[in-house]
Short mmCIF file of C-alpha atoms in Angstrom, two decimals:
data_model
loop_
_atom_site.label_atom_id
_atom_site.label_comp_id
_atom_site.label_asym_id
_atom_site.label_seq_id
_atom_site.Cartn_x
_atom_site.Cartn_y
_atom_site.Cartn_z
CA MET A 30 36.66 25.18 -23.84
CA SER A 31 34.21 26.98 -21.58
CA PRO A 32 32.24 30.04 -22.70
CA ARG A 33 33.85 33.31 -21.70
CA PRO A 34 31.96 35.27 -19.05
CA GLU A 35 29.90 38.23 -20.16
CA LEU A 36 32.19 41.00 -21.40
CA THR A 37 31.68 43.88 -18.96
CA LEU A 38 32.54 47.47 -19.80
CA GLN A 39 35.24 47.39 -17.15
CA THR A 40 36.83 44.36 -18.81
CA LEU A 41 36.45 45.88 -22.27
CA ARG A 42 38.19 49.10 -21.14
CA SER A 43 40.99 47.03 -19.64
CA GLU A 44 41.37 45.01 -22.84
CA ILE A 45 41.49 48.22 -24.88
CA ARG A 46 44.14 49.78 -22.62
CA SER A 47 46.28 46.66 -22.90
CA GLY A 48 45.97 46.64 -26.70
CA ALA A 49 44.22 43.27 -26.75
CA ILE A 50 41.09 44.87 -28.27
CA ASP A 51 41.35 47.63 -30.88
CA THR A 52 38.13 47.15 -32.90
CA VAL A 53 34.47 46.93 -31.91
CA ILE A 54 31.88 45.78 -34.46
CA VAL A 55 28.38 47.18 -34.03
CA ALA A 56 26.10 44.68 -35.75
CA LEU A 57 22.41 44.29 -36.40
CA PRO A 58 20.29 41.83 -38.39
CA ASP A 59 18.66 42.89 -41.62
CA PRO A 60 15.35 41.43 -42.86
CA PHE A 61 17.15 38.54 -44.60
CA GLY A 62 18.96 37.55 -41.42
CA ARG A 63 22.33 38.97 -42.49
CA LEU A 64 24.55 40.86 -40.07
CA VAL A 65 25.27 44.43 -41.16
CA GLY A 66 26.94 47.28 -39.31
CA LYS A 67 30.24 49.09 -38.78
CA ARG A 68 33.70 48.59 -37.33
CA PHE A 69 34.81 51.23 -34.83
CA ARG A 70 38.14 51.97 -33.29
CA ALA A 71 37.66 50.70 -29.76
CA GLU A 72 38.37 54.10 -28.14
CA ILE A 73 35.68 55.77 -30.25
CA PHE A 74 33.19 53.08 -29.27
CA ILE A 75 33.86 53.70 -25.57
CA ASP A 76 33.89 57.49 -25.83
CA SER A 77 30.88 57.97 -28.10
CA VAL A 78 28.99 54.98 -29.47
CA LEU A 79 28.52 53.37 -26.07
CA GLU A 80 26.34 56.24 -24.84
CA HIS A 81 24.86 57.75 -27.97
CA GLY A 82 24.76 54.83 -30.42
CA THR A 83 25.67 55.41 -34.03
CA HIS A 84 23.76 56.09 -37.22
CA GLY A 85 23.02 53.89 -40.19
CA CYS A 86 21.07 54.58 -43.35
CA ASN A 87 17.50 53.39 -42.97
CA TYR A 88 17.69 51.89 -46.44
CA LEU A 89 19.27 48.84 -44.78
CA LEU A 90 15.75 47.59 -44.08
CA THR A 91 14.60 48.07 -47.69
CA VAL A 92 17.39 46.62 -49.85
CA ASN A 93 17.49 43.27 -51.62
CA MET A 94 20.30 40.72 -51.50
CA GLU A 95 22.25 42.81 -54.02
CA MET A 96 21.89 45.93 -51.80
CA ASP A 97 19.64 47.64 -54.35
CA PRO A 98 17.21 50.08 -52.65
CA LEU A 99 13.66 48.85 -53.23
CA GLU A 100 10.58 51.02 -53.58
CA GLY A 101 7.19 50.86 -51.96
CA PHE A 102 8.13 50.75 -48.26
CA LYS A 103 6.76 53.07 -45.57
CA VAL A 104 9.72 52.72 -43.22
CA ALA A 105 12.26 54.20 -45.69
CA SER A 106 12.11 55.48 -49.26
CA TRP A 107 13.61 57.75 -51.90
CA GLU A 108 10.68 60.12 -51.31
CA ALA A 109 11.62 60.47 -47.63
CA GLY A 110 15.29 60.87 -48.53
CA PHE A 111 16.58 57.62 -47.00
CA GLY A 112 17.60 59.17 -43.69
CA ASP A 113 19.22 57.51 -40.69
CA PHE A 114 18.18 55.17 -37.94
CA THR A 115 20.06 55.06 -34.67
CA LEU A 116 21.86 51.80 -33.98
CA GLN A 117 21.66 51.40 -30.20
CA PRO A 118 24.11 48.91 -28.63
CA ASP A 119 22.56 46.16 -26.51
CA LEU A 120 25.38 45.93 -23.97
CA PRO A 121 24.75 42.41 -22.59
CA THR A 122 25.53 41.10 -26.10
CA LEU A 123 29.14 42.37 -26.01
CA ARG A 124 31.60 39.58 -26.73
CA ILE A 125 35.11 38.99 -28.05
CA LEU A 126 35.46 37.22 -31.41
CA PRO A 127 38.44 34.87 -31.11
CA TRP A 128 38.69 34.31 -34.88
CA GLN A 129 39.06 38.04 -35.58
CA PRO A 130 42.22 39.47 -33.97
CA GLY A 131 41.67 42.28 -31.50
CA THR A 132 37.93 42.42 -32.14
CA ALA A 133 34.79 42.57 -30.04
CA LEU A 134 31.18 42.68 -31.26
CA VAL A 135 27.94 44.07 -29.88
CA PHE A 136 24.43 43.62 -31.26
CA CYS A 137 22.32 46.72 -31.79
CA ASP A 138 18.65 47.59 -32.04
CA HIS A 139 17.17 49.80 -34.75
CA THR A 140 15.79 52.86 -32.98
CA LYS A 141 14.28 56.11 -34.19
CA PRO A 142 16.57 59.14 -34.18
CA GLY A 143 16.37 61.41 -31.18
CA VAL A 144 14.53 58.90 -29.00
CA THR A 145 16.09 56.87 -26.21
CA ALA A 146 15.56 53.17 -26.80
CA GLN A 147 13.07 51.46 -24.53
CA VAL A 148 15.33 48.50 -23.87
CA LYS A 149 15.26 46.64 -20.58
CA PRO A 150 18.36 47.08 -18.39
CA PRO A 151 20.88 44.25 -18.37
CA ASP A 152 19.93 42.98 -14.91
CA ALA A 153 16.35 42.41 -16.11
CA ARG A 154 17.55 40.39 -19.07
CA ASP A 155 20.21 38.21 -17.47
CA ARG A 156 21.15 35.69 -20.16
CA SER A 157 22.56 33.01 -17.83
CA ALA A 158 20.88 29.62 -17.97
CA ASP A 159 19.54 29.88 -14.41
CA ALA A 160 18.27 33.44 -14.72
CA LEU A 161 16.57 33.02 -18.08
CA VAL A 162 13.41 31.65 -16.55
CA ARG A 163 12.97 34.07 -13.65
CA VAL A 164 9.82 36.05 -14.34
CA SER A 165 7.68 37.76 -11.71
CA GLY A 166 3.94 37.23 -11.58
CA LYS A 167 1.79 34.20 -12.22
CA PRO A 168 0.91 32.59 -15.54
CA HIS A 169 -2.44 33.86 -16.78
CA LEU A 170 -3.52 31.12 -19.14
CA ARG A 171 -7.00 32.62 -19.52
CA THR A 172 -5.78 36.14 -20.32
CA ARG A 173 -8.02 37.99 -22.77
CA ALA A 174 -6.97 37.62 -26.41
CA SER A 175 -6.63 41.37 -26.74
CA ALA A 176 -4.00 41.44 -24.02
CA LEU A 177 -1.98 38.52 -25.32
CA LEU A 178 -2.25 39.05 -29.06
CA SER A 179 -2.11 42.81 -29.61
CA PRO A 180 1.22 44.29 -30.74
CA PRO A 181 3.23 45.32 -27.67
CA GLU A 182 3.60 48.96 -26.71
CA GLN A 183 7.15 49.21 -28.04
CA LEU A 184 5.88 48.47 -31.54
CA GLN A 185 3.20 51.14 -31.52
CA PRO A 186 3.70 54.37 -33.53
CA GLY A 187 6.01 56.72 -31.65
CA GLY A 188 7.82 53.91 -29.83
CA ALA A 189 11.61 53.94 -29.72
CA LEU A 190 12.23 50.70 -31.55
CA VAL A 191 11.68 50.50 -35.30
CA ALA A 192 8.78 48.06 -35.52
CA GLU A 193 9.85 46.35 -38.74
CA ALA A 194 13.38 45.49 -37.57
CA PRO A 195 13.78 41.75 -36.84
CA ARG A 196 15.00 42.24 -33.26
CA SER A 197 12.01 44.48 -32.56
CA VAL A 198 9.59 41.87 -33.91
CA LEU A 199 11.00 39.22 -31.56
CA ARG A 200 11.22 41.58 -28.58
CA GLY A 201 7.51 42.24 -28.97
CA GLN A 202 6.59 38.57 -28.68
CA ILE A 203 8.91 38.01 -25.71
CA ASP A 204 7.32 40.97 -23.91
CA ALA A 205 3.82 39.70 -24.66
CA LEU A 206 4.76 36.29 -23.24
CA ALA A 207 6.21 37.92 -20.12
CA LYS A 208 2.93 39.79 -19.53
CA ALA A 209 1.29 36.38 -19.28
CA GLY A 210 3.82 35.37 -16.61
CA MET A 211 5.87 33.04 -18.80
CA THR A 212 9.32 32.81 -20.34
CA CYS A 213 10.71 30.70 -23.13
CA LEU A 214 13.77 28.59 -23.76
CA CYS A 215 14.67 27.63 -27.31
CA ALA A 216 17.56 26.28 -29.33
CA SER A 217 18.47 26.09 -33.01
CA GLU A 218 19.91 23.15 -34.90
CA LEU A 219 21.65 24.47 -38.00
CA GLU A 220 22.77 22.43 -41.00
CA PHE A 221 25.17 23.60 -43.69
CA TYR A 222 27.23 22.29 -46.59
CA LEU A 223 31.03 22.51 -46.55
CA PHE A 224 32.84 22.85 -49.88
CA ASN A 225 36.51 22.59 -50.79
CA GLN A 226 36.35 25.77 -52.91
CA THR A 227 36.81 29.25 -51.49
CA TYR A 228 33.98 31.75 -51.81
CA HIS A 229 35.91 33.63 -54.50
CA SER A 230 36.52 30.53 -56.62
CA ALA A 231 32.93 29.33 -56.20
CA HIS A 232 31.66 32.74 -57.36
CA ALA A 233 34.07 32.84 -60.29
CA ALA A 234 32.79 29.42 -61.41
CA GLY A 235 29.18 30.54 -61.23
CA TYR A 236 28.62 28.15 -58.32
CA ARG A 237 28.93 25.19 -60.72
CA ASP A 238 30.90 22.01 -60.11
CA LEU A 239 31.07 22.61 -56.36
CA GLN A 240 33.07 19.93 -54.54
CA PRO A 241 31.56 18.88 -51.18
CA SER A 242 34.11 18.16 -48.49
CA SER A 243 33.14 14.48 -48.40
CA ASP A 244 32.78 11.94 -51.19
CA TYR A 245 29.74 10.17 -49.76
CA ARG A 246 26.96 10.66 -47.23
CA ILE A 247 28.32 11.18 -43.72
CA ASP A 248 25.35 11.12 -41.32
CA TYR A 249 26.84 10.24 -37.91
CA HIS A 250 30.08 9.09 -39.59
CA LEU A 251 33.32 9.64 -37.70
CA MET A 252 35.96 8.84 -40.33
CA GLN A 253 35.11 11.22 -43.17
CA PRO A 254 34.21 14.17 -40.89
CA ALA A 255 37.58 13.69 -39.19
CA ARG A 256 39.10 15.14 -42.38
CA ASP A 257 37.10 18.30 -41.69
CA GLU A 258 37.95 18.28 -38.00
CA PRO A 259 40.57 21.07 -38.07
CA LEU A 260 37.83 23.40 -39.29
CA MET A 261 35.01 21.94 -37.17
CA ARG A 262 37.14 22.08 -34.03
CA ALA A 263 37.96 25.72 -34.75
CA ILE A 264 34.24 26.40 -35.13
CA ARG A 265 33.21 24.62 -31.92
CA ASN A 266 35.91 26.20 -29.80
CA GLY A 267 35.80 29.64 -31.40
CA MET A 268 32.03 29.89 -31.07
CA THR A 269 31.99 28.70 -27.49
CA ALA A 270 34.67 31.24 -26.59
CA ALA A 271 32.50 33.92 -28.23
CA ARG A 272 29.57 33.01 -25.93
CA VAL A 273 27.84 30.92 -28.57
CA PRO A 274 27.91 27.66 -26.58
CA VAL A 275 28.02 24.76 -29.01
CA GLU A 276 26.77 21.44 -27.71
CA SER A 277 28.00 19.18 -30.53
CA SER A 278 28.74 18.82 -34.22
CA LYS A 279 28.13 15.84 -36.49
CA GLY A 280 28.12 14.77 -40.08
CA GLU A 281 24.70 15.05 -41.71
CA TRP A 282 22.83 13.01 -44.30
CA SER A 283 24.36 14.39 -47.52
CA ARG A 284 27.87 14.74 -48.90
CA GLY A 285 29.73 17.53 -47.13
CA GLN A 286 26.77 18.34 -44.88
CA HIS A 287 27.28 19.10 -41.20
CA GLU A 288 25.05 19.99 -38.26
CA ILE A 289 25.76 22.08 -35.17
CA ASN A 290 23.60 22.02 -32.02
CA PHE A 291 23.49 24.86 -29.51
CA VAL A 292 22.81 24.98 -25.78
CA CYS A 293 19.34 26.47 -25.18
CA ALA A 294 18.81 30.11 -24.22
CA ASP A 295 16.11 32.75 -24.19
CA PRO A 296 14.83 33.58 -27.70
CA LEU A 297 16.61 36.92 -28.20
CA ALA A 298 19.95 35.57 -27.02
CA MET A 299 19.46 32.44 -29.13
CA ALA A 300 18.66 34.47 -32.25
CA ASP A 301 21.75 36.62 -31.71
CA MET A 302 23.91 33.53 -31.30
CA HIS A 303 22.33 31.92 -34.35
CA LEU A 304 23.24 34.86 -36.59
CA LEU A 305 26.71 35.25 -35.12
CA PHE A 306 27.25 31.54 -35.73
CA LYS A 307 26.30 31.80 -39.41
CA GLN A 308 28.54 34.83 -39.92
CA GLY A 309 31.40 33.33 -37.93
CA VAL A 310 31.30 29.94 -39.64
CA LYS A 311 31.61 31.63 -43.04
CA GLU A 312 34.56 33.69 -41.80
CA ILE A 313 36.33 30.72 -40.19
CA ALA A 314 35.73 28.52 -43.24
CA ASP A 315 37.20 31.24 -45.45
CA GLN A 316 40.27 31.36 -43.23
CA HIS A 317 40.66 27.62 -43.88
CA GLY A 318 40.35 28.02 -47.66
CA LYS A 319 36.84 26.56 -47.77
CA SER A 320 33.26 27.79 -48.08
CA VAL A 321 29.95 26.87 -46.51
CA SER A 322 26.36 27.38 -47.62
CA PHE A 323 23.21 27.69 -45.54
CA MET A 324 20.94 27.61 -48.62
CA ALA A 325 17.78 25.66 -47.93
CA LYS A 326 18.39 23.48 -51.04
CA TYR A 327 21.70 23.81 -52.87
CA ALA A 328 21.24 20.84 -55.24
CA PRO A 329 18.20 18.79 -56.38
CA SER A 330 19.87 15.49 -55.55
CA GLU A 331 20.96 16.45 -52.03
CA ALA A 332 19.06 16.99 -48.78
CA GLY A 333 18.14 20.50 -47.77
CA ASN A 334 19.64 22.48 -44.93
CA SER A 335 17.28 22.62 -41.96
CA CYS A 336 16.99 24.84 -38.94
CA HIS A 337 15.09 22.76 -36.43
CA ILE A 338 13.85 24.91 -33.55
CA HIS A 339 13.31 23.45 -30.07
CA ILE A 340 11.01 25.39 -27.75
CA SER A 341 9.50 25.13 -24.26
CA LEU A 342 7.77 27.53 -21.85
CA TRP A 343 8.67 28.13 -18.21
CA LYS A 344 7.61 29.91 -15.05
CA GLY A 345 10.59 30.36 -12.82
CA HIS A 346 12.29 26.97 -12.73
CA ARG A 347 9.07 25.11 -13.50
CA PRO A 348 8.58 23.68 -17.00
CA LEU A 349 5.08 24.61 -18.14
CA PHE A 350 4.92 21.98 -20.88
CA TRP A 351 5.10 19.20 -18.27
CA ASP A 352 2.58 18.44 -15.53
CA GLY A 353 4.44 16.58 -12.79
CA GLU A 354 1.20 15.56 -11.07
CA ALA A 355 -0.59 14.20 -14.13
CA PRO A 356 -1.17 10.44 -13.85
CA LYS A 357 -1.35 9.56 -17.53
CA PRO A 358 0.87 10.03 -20.59
CA VAL A 359 -0.18 12.24 -23.48
CA ARG A 360 -3.47 11.33 -25.10
CA GLY A 361 -2.98 9.47 -28.35
CA VAL A 362 -0.03 7.30 -27.27
CA PRO A 363 -1.16 3.65 -27.33
CA LYS A 364 -0.45 1.66 -24.19
CA GLN A 365 1.51 -0.89 -26.20
CA ASN A 366 3.89 1.83 -27.43
CA ASN A 367 6.10 1.52 -24.37
CA ALA A 368 9.08 3.21 -26.02
CA ALA A 369 7.08 6.41 -26.37
CA ARG A 370 5.71 6.44 -22.82
CA PRO A 371 7.34 8.89 -20.40
CA SER A 372 9.68 7.28 -17.88
CA VAL A 373 9.46 10.08 -15.30
CA ARG A 374 6.48 11.09 -13.22
CA GLY A 375 3.87 13.22 -14.91
CA ALA A 376 2.74 13.91 -18.45
CA PRO A 377 2.51 16.69 -21.01
CA SER A 378 0.43 19.56 -19.67
CA THR A 379 -2.75 21.14 -20.96
CA LEU A 380 -0.74 24.26 -21.79
CA PHE A 381 1.57 22.16 -23.95
CA ARG A 382 -1.39 20.78 -25.89
CA GLN A 383 -2.81 24.29 -26.35
CA PHE A 384 0.53 25.76 -27.45
CA LEU A 385 1.10 22.93 -29.90
CA GLY A 386 -2.50 23.32 -31.07
CA GLY A 387 -1.72 26.95 -31.93
CA LEU A 388 1.37 25.91 -33.85
CA MET A 389 -0.65 23.33 -35.77
CA LYS A 390 -3.38 25.81 -36.66
CA TYR A 391 -1.36 28.90 -37.48
CA SER A 392 2.02 27.71 -38.79
CA PRO A 393 0.79 27.59 -42.42
CA GLU A 394 -0.12 31.28 -42.08
CA PHE A 395 3.32 32.01 -40.61
CA CYS A 396 5.31 29.86 -43.06
CA LEU A 397 6.80 33.02 -44.59
CA PHE A 398 8.81 33.43 -41.38
CA TYR A 399 9.98 29.79 -41.51
CA ALA A 400 10.71 29.67 -45.25
CA PRO A 401 11.46 33.21 -46.53
CA THR A 402 13.05 32.61 -49.95
CA ILE A 403 12.20 31.16 -53.35
CA ASN A 404 14.69 28.39 -52.64
CA SER A 405 13.10 27.49 -49.28
CA TYR A 406 10.22 25.58 -50.82
CA LYS A 407 12.45 23.26 -52.85
CA ARG A 408 13.52 21.73 -49.54
CA TYR A 409 10.01 20.39 -48.83
CA GLN A 410 10.28 17.04 -50.63
CA PRO A 411 8.91 13.64 -49.52
CA GLY A 412 11.54 11.45 -47.88
CA SER A 413 13.98 14.36 -47.65
CA TRP A 414 13.98 14.77 -43.84
CA ALA A 415 12.09 18.05 -44.32
CA PRO A 416 8.36 17.96 -43.48
CA THR A 417 5.67 18.30 -46.11
CA ARG A 418 2.54 17.74 -43.99
CA MET A 419 1.06 19.29 -40.85
CA ALA A 420 1.11 16.72 -38.05
CA TRP A 421 2.76 16.09 -34.70
CA ALA A 422 4.17 12.96 -33.11
CA LEU A 423 6.56 11.70 -30.47
CA ASP A 424 10.05 11.27 -31.95
CA ASN A 425 8.86 10.97 -35.56
CA ARG A 426 10.97 12.78 -38.17
CA THR A 427 8.34 12.66 -40.91
CA VAL A 428 6.05 15.23 -39.24
CA GLY A 429 6.28 19.00 -38.93
CA PHE A 430 6.30 18.96 -35.11
CA ARG A 431 8.39 16.31 -33.41
CA VAL A 432 7.88 16.13 -29.64
CA VAL A 433 10.89 14.95 -27.65
CA GLY A 434 12.20 14.65 -24.09
CA GLU A 435 10.38 14.30 -20.80
CA GLY A 436 10.11 16.28 -17.59
CA PRO A 437 12.18 19.49 -17.74
CA SER A 438 13.59 18.50 -21.16
CA PHE A 439 10.14 18.00 -22.72
CA ARG A 440 9.85 20.27 -25.75
CA ILE A 441 8.52 20.82 -29.25
CA GLU A 442 10.85 20.56 -32.23
CA ASN A 443 9.64 22.57 -35.22
CA ARG A 444 11.13 20.92 -38.31
CA MET A 445 9.68 23.35 -40.85
CA PRO A 446 12.27 26.17 -40.91
CA GLY A 447 15.24 25.93 -43.23
CA ALA A 448 18.74 27.22 -42.52
CA ASP A 449 17.83 30.30 -44.58
CA ALA A 450 15.23 31.40 -42.01
CA ASN A 451 15.73 34.64 -40.10
CA PRO A 452 15.76 33.31 -36.50
CA TYR A 453 14.24 36.45 -34.97
CA LEU A 454 11.20 36.10 -37.21
CA ALA A 455 10.95 32.30 -36.91
CA PHE A 456 11.06 32.44 -33.10
CA ALA A 457 8.53 35.29 -33.08
CA ALA A 458 6.18 33.31 -35.31
CA MET A 459 6.31 30.28 -33.02
CA LEU A 460 5.62 32.37 -29.91
CA ALA A 461 2.70 34.18 -31.55
CA ALA A 462 1.13 30.98 -32.90
CA GLY A 463 1.62 29.09 -29.64
CA ARG A 464 0.22 31.89 -27.50
CA ALA A 465 -2.83 32.04 -29.74
CA GLY A 466 -3.38 28.36 -29.06
CA VAL A 467 -3.35 29.05 -25.33
CA VAL A 468 -5.74 32.00 -25.63
CA GLU A 469 -8.14 30.05 -27.86
CA GLU A 470 -7.79 26.91 -25.71
CA LEU A 471 -6.98 24.84 -28.78
CA ASP A 472 -5.94 21.21 -28.60
CA CYS A 473 -3.26 19.59 -30.72
CA GLY A 474 -5.36 16.48 -31.36
CA GLU A 475 -4.16 12.90 -31.40
CA GLU A 476 -0.56 12.02 -32.06
CA TYR A 477 0.09 10.99 -35.67
CA LEU A 478 1.34 7.42 -36.07
CA GLY A 479 3.03 6.42 -39.31
CA ASN A 480 4.80 7.99 -42.27
CA ALA A 481 3.40 11.49 -42.77
CA TYR A 482 5.12 11.84 -46.15
CA VAL A 483 2.70 9.40 -47.81
CA ASP A 484 -0.50 10.44 -46.03
CA LYS A 485 -2.41 12.62 -48.47
CA THR A 486 -5.18 13.24 -45.91
CA LEU A 487 -2.92 15.52 -43.88
CA PRO A 488 -2.91 19.25 -44.69
CA ARG A 489 0.10 20.44 -46.68
CA LEU A 490 2.44 23.29 -46.01
CA PRO A 491 2.45 26.12 -48.56
CA SER A 492 4.35 24.91 -51.63
CA THR A 493 5.69 28.25 -52.91
CA LEU A 494 6.82 31.59 -51.57
CA ARG A 495 3.84 33.18 -53.31
CA ASP A 496 1.39 30.90 -51.46
CA ALA A 497 3.08 31.55 -48.11
CA THR A 498 3.12 35.31 -48.72
CA ASP A 499 -0.59 35.40 -49.57
CA LEU A 500 -1.43 33.44 -46.41
CA PHE A 501 0.66 35.77 -44.25
CA ALA A 502 -0.82 38.87 -45.87
CA THR A 503 -4.38 37.78 -45.05
CA SER A 504 -3.66 36.32 -41.60
CA ALA A 505 -5.71 38.04 -38.91
CA LEU A 506 -3.42 36.59 -36.25
CA ALA A 507 -0.30 37.96 -37.93
CA ARG A 508 -1.81 41.44 -38.01
CA SER A 509 -3.04 41.32 -34.41
CA SER A 510 0.27 39.88 -33.14
CA PHE A 511 2.83 41.86 -35.14
CA GLY A 512 0.89 44.88 -36.37
CA ASP A 513 -0.09 45.94 -39.88
CA ASP A 514 3.19 47.78 -40.54
CA VAL A 515 5.26 44.68 -39.83
CA VAL A 516 3.04 42.38 -41.88
CA ASP A 517 2.91 44.76 -44.86
CA PHE A 518 6.69 45.25 -44.69
CA TYR A 519 7.58 41.56 -44.93
CA VAL A 520 4.85 40.83 -47.47
CA HIS A 521 6.21 43.60 -49.70
CA HIS A 522 9.76 42.22 -49.35
CA ALA A 523 8.57 38.74 -50.32
CA ARG A 524 6.59 39.94 -53.32
CA LEU A 525 9.58 41.91 -54.59
CA GLU A 526 11.71 38.78 -54.27
CA ILE A 527 9.11 36.80 -56.23
CA GLU A 528 9.08 39.50 -58.93
CA ALA A 529 12.88 39.43 -59.15
CA PHE A 530 12.89 35.65 -59.59
CA ASN A 531 10.15 35.78 -62.21
CA ASN A 532 12.24 38.27 -64.19
CA ALA A 533 15.37 36.10 -64.04
CA VAL A 534 16.47 33.75 -66.84
CA THR A 535 17.70 30.54 -65.21
CA ASP A 536 20.20 27.90 -66.27
CA TRP A 537 17.29 25.44 -66.44
CA GLU A 538 15.59 27.57 -69.07
CA LYS A 539 18.76 27.91 -71.17
CA SER A 540 19.43 24.19 -71.04
CA ARG A 541 15.86 23.36 -71.97
CA TYR A 542 15.10 25.95 -74.62
CA PHE A 543 18.35 27.37 -76.10
CA GLU A 544 18.54 24.92 -79.01
CA ARG A 545 15.40 22.83 -78.96
CA ILE A 546 12.58 25.33 -78.94
#
């Protein structure tokens, strides 16, 4: 099944007149990476929301997972009365959802009331694969740090977009990259667990005794996943028809674990597709009487759910991570390691080494955007397929940054984020860290050879949400790249989550102390 073409307003009006579409969802990501919004009668969307947007309570940025309003935020509060933001439709994101009858969806930006959103017109943000990398101007690799690293104009006070909103954070980094004459292509790999219980029955059982859809590990297996194929086929075809082009699906390492790979796109489009995928998979699974979980670590004995992020930079149709005229392969690859040597002309570029150097230096400070929950850090276990140490290597799954491909496909795979990451924030963090590496002319160093899990000389990732939050709060790069308001907002969210967990009484505590203490 091929992806449907972009849903134009003319086509939408025609679908509404014919009765094929009667509902339009206006959706936007919250800080946790959940989709929230409203369902409109299609005629009302065309007559009103299309031009003027709609309103939504600004408390949506300041609630916890239970939708409790939290205190201590500047962007919205009880003291300010919890007013409204405007939800402004981003029209190129319009699409039909095949798994929801008569329904279309459009992503929105958080904007300030009474101000027209400063969003680029659709023709300047063409999401097609060929147009994604068309950017005017020349790459300025020596651009002053102040120009590349300062928060973009749209995030300054008085700008139309609400700075703290996840889409705004990512838009800022994309704009900063464009000012340097570059664009980005990226792709997510999402893992999830499939269970034979429905969401209602899993909740009623307290999420105990969950039954994975397979009885044994199914990494690359074809027989056991074939039993899940009615659902997986519905996911692949439904997502592709909704302009979330799926490349493949496969069984993963643990019982009931699956992985979906996407076709690459620009970061904003990829983040939108990533969130729509997570929402849609849950809805389709529920329609099949099953449930899925994107928790980073659902059980101590099972592998975690990853979100590997592939990224490369471009100018026009030219891949900037690859130097086609370079005579030698990347420094650090031994001559005898023929399997790792590029087979096409050229070698990794200086810009690649600088970008990767920035990721190596600053990713610990940005780990909050890769691993945003208490549960995230239980995924980082030796031998678990999740990285624990900061290193890079060619096609080595024990390191944090696995480098793969060659020529136009040459790219960095960041293996740190879990499936619980908010993609807008994770992509923004990678762009900010990589750009800093270019500005500072960093180098990624020699390729790591060996098993990074057992090498205690390598620097570790933060081991708890508290550690990651403290690093982010004190990061000069985070504040210069995203702005103080954004940093303080996500730090406050994380510290409230830590406080909530510290106040909880867990099953582990009851089992350990109920009788024996």
